[in-house]
Amino acid sequence: MKVKINPGCIGCGMCASTCPEVFKMNEDNLAEVFADITVDIENSVRQARDNCPVQVIEIEE
């Protein structure tokens, strides 16, 4: 599984609070992916994608 954040992030922090193992807020207060996804957190990554209010998280399985 690979994940990326497309342009349009509004910096709400939902992904970072849902799955802090993969997402963090950068110095511009926008989300970024900072870690590889392991099998044990795949569901959290999907939940972060589904909860994103602007739907900018893209998952490649």
PDB file of N, CA and C in Angstrom, residues 2 5 7 12 15-16 20 22 24 28 32 37 41 43-44 46 48-49 51 54 56-58 61:
ATOM      1  N   LYS A   2       0.530   2.193  -0.844  1.00  0.00           N
ATOM      2  CA  LYS A   2       1.204   3.490  -0.862  1.00  0.00           C
ATOM      3  C   LYS A   2       0.134   4.563  -0.703  1.00  0.00           C
ATOM      4  N   ILE A   5      -0.790  12.542  -0.559  1.00  0.00           N
ATOM      5  CA  ILE A   5      -1.747  13.614  -0.326  1.00  0.00           C
ATOM      6  C   ILE A   5      -1.709  14.526  -1.535  1.00  0.00           C
ATOM      7  N   PRO A   7      -2.863  17.841  -3.920  1.00  0.00           N
ATOM      8  CA  PRO A   7      -3.069  19.267  -3.627  1.00  0.00           C
ATOM      9  C   PRO A   7      -4.512  19.527  -3.176  1.00  0.00           C
ATOM     10  N   CYS A  12      -6.632  20.571   8.226  1.00  0.00           N
ATOM     11  CA  CYS A  12      -7.530  20.335   9.365  1.00  0.00           C
ATOM     12  C   CYS A  12      -6.912  19.411  10.412  1.00  0.00           C
ATOM     13  N   CYS A  15      -6.263  13.654   9.436  1.00  0.00           N
ATOM     14  CA  CYS A  15      -5.462  12.464   9.117  1.00  0.00           C
ATOM     15  C   CYS A  15      -4.384  12.230  10.171  1.00  0.00           C
ATOM     16  N   ALA A  16      -3.741  13.295  10.601  1.00  0.00           N
ATOM     17  CA  ALA A  16      -2.681  13.168  11.605  1.00  0.00           C
ATOM     18  C   ALA A  16      -3.232  12.697  12.948  1.00  0.00           C
ATOM     19  N   PRO A  20      -1.492   8.911  13.293  1.00  0.00           N
ATOM     20  CA  PRO A  20      -0.236   9.647  13.498  1.00  0.00           C
ATOM     21  C   PRO A  20       1.012   8.843  13.152  1.00  0.00           C
ATOM     22  N   VAL A  22       1.565   7.621  10.290  1.00  0.00           N
ATOM     23  CA  VAL A  22       1.844   7.854   8.871  1.00  0.00           C
ATOM     24  C   VAL A  22       1.765   9.331   8.487  1.00  0.00           C
ATOM     25  N   LYS A  24       1.578  13.564   9.354  1.00  0.00           N
ATOM     26  CA  LYS A  24       1.908  14.644  10.281  1.00  0.00           C
ATOM     27  C   LYS A  24       1.652  15.969   9.589  1.00  0.00           C
ATOM     28  N   ASP A  28       4.023  24.281   7.179  1.00  0.00           N
ATOM     29  CA  ASP A  28       2.983  25.110   6.569  1.00  0.00           C
ATOM     30  C   ASP A  28       1.590  24.725   7.071  1.00  0.00           C
ATOM     31  N   GLU A  32       1.290  15.784   5.594  1.00  0.00           N
ATOM     32  CA  GLU A  32       2.261  15.087   4.758  1.00  0.00           C
ATOM     33  C   GLU A  32       2.416  13.654   5.261  1.00  0.00           C
ATOM     34  N   ILE A  37       3.817   2.465   5.248  1.00  0.00           N
ATOM     35  CA  ILE A  37       2.627   1.846   5.809  1.00  0.00           C
ATOM     36  C   ILE A  37       2.897   0.369   6.047  1.00  0.00           C
ATOM     37  N   ILE A  41      -1.325  -1.122  10.281  1.00  0.00           N
ATOM     38  CA  ILE A  41      -1.975   0.196  10.330  1.00  0.00           C
ATOM     39  C   ILE A  41      -2.732   0.537   9.044  1.00  0.00           C
ATOM     40  N   ASN A  43      -5.697  -0.238   8.086  1.00  0.00           N
ATOM     41  CA  ASN A  43      -7.078   0.199   8.366  1.00  0.00           C
ATOM     42  C   ASN A  43      -7.128   1.638   8.856  1.00  0.00           C
ATOM     43  N   SER A  44      -6.144   2.056   9.646  1.00  0.00           N
ATOM     44  CA  SER A  44      -6.090   3.451  10.115  1.00  0.00           C
ATOM     45  C   SER A  44      -5.855   4.409   8.958  1.00  0.00           C
ATOM     46  N   ARG A  46      -6.776   3.893   5.824  1.00  0.00           N
ATOM     47  CA  ARG A  46      -8.055   3.960   5.101  1.00  0.00           C
ATOM     48  C   ARG A  46      -9.062   4.852   5.842  1.00  0.00           C
ATOM     49  N   ALA A  48      -8.321   7.369   7.781  1.00  0.00           N
ATOM     50  CA  ALA A  48      -7.888   8.755   7.578  1.00  0.00           C
ATOM     51  C   ALA A  48      -8.342   9.259   6.206  1.00  0.00           C
ATOM     52  N   ARG A  49      -8.187   8.417   5.182  1.00  0.00           N
ATOM     53  CA  ARG A  49      -8.644   8.798   3.841  1.00  0.00           C
ATOM     54  C   ARG A  49     -10.141   9.054   3.841  1.00  0.00           C
ATOM     55  N   ASN A  51     -12.100   9.888   6.261  1.00  0.00           N
ATOM     56  CA  ASN A  51     -12.499  11.014   7.104  1.00  0.00           C
ATOM     57  C   ASN A  51     -12.021  12.366   6.596  1.00  0.00           C
ATOM     58  N   VAL A  54     -11.803  17.010   2.567  1.00  0.00           N
ATOM     59  CA  VAL A  54     -11.612  17.462   1.185  1.00  0.00           C
ATOM     60  C   VAL A  54     -11.152  16.334   0.266  1.00  0.00           C
ATOM     61  N   VAL A  56      -8.413  14.441  -0.196  1.00  0.00           N
ATOM     62  CA  VAL A  56      -7.152  14.585  -0.920  1.00  0.00           C
ATOM     63  C   VAL A  56      -6.179  13.442  -0.657  1.00  0.00           C
ATOM     64  N   ILE A  57      -6.558  12.470   0.159  1.00  0.00           N
ATOM     65  CA  ILE A  57      -5.689  11.337   0.439  1.00  0.00           C
ATOM     66  C   ILE A  57      -5.976  10.237  -0.570  1.00  0.00           C
ATOM     67  N   GLU A  58      -4.916   9.821  -1.259  1.00  0.00           N
ATOM     68  CA  GLU A  58      -5.045   8.799  -2.291  1.00  0.00           C
ATOM     69  C   GLU A  58      -4.239   7.558  -1.874  1.00  0.00           C
ATOM     70  N   GLU A  61      -3.203   0.501  -3.741  1.00  0.00           N
ATOM     71  CA  GLU A  61      -3.091  -0.811  -3.093  1.00  0.00           C
ATOM     72  C   GLU A  61      -2.305  -1.786  -3.945  1.00  0.00           C
TER      73      GLU A  61
END
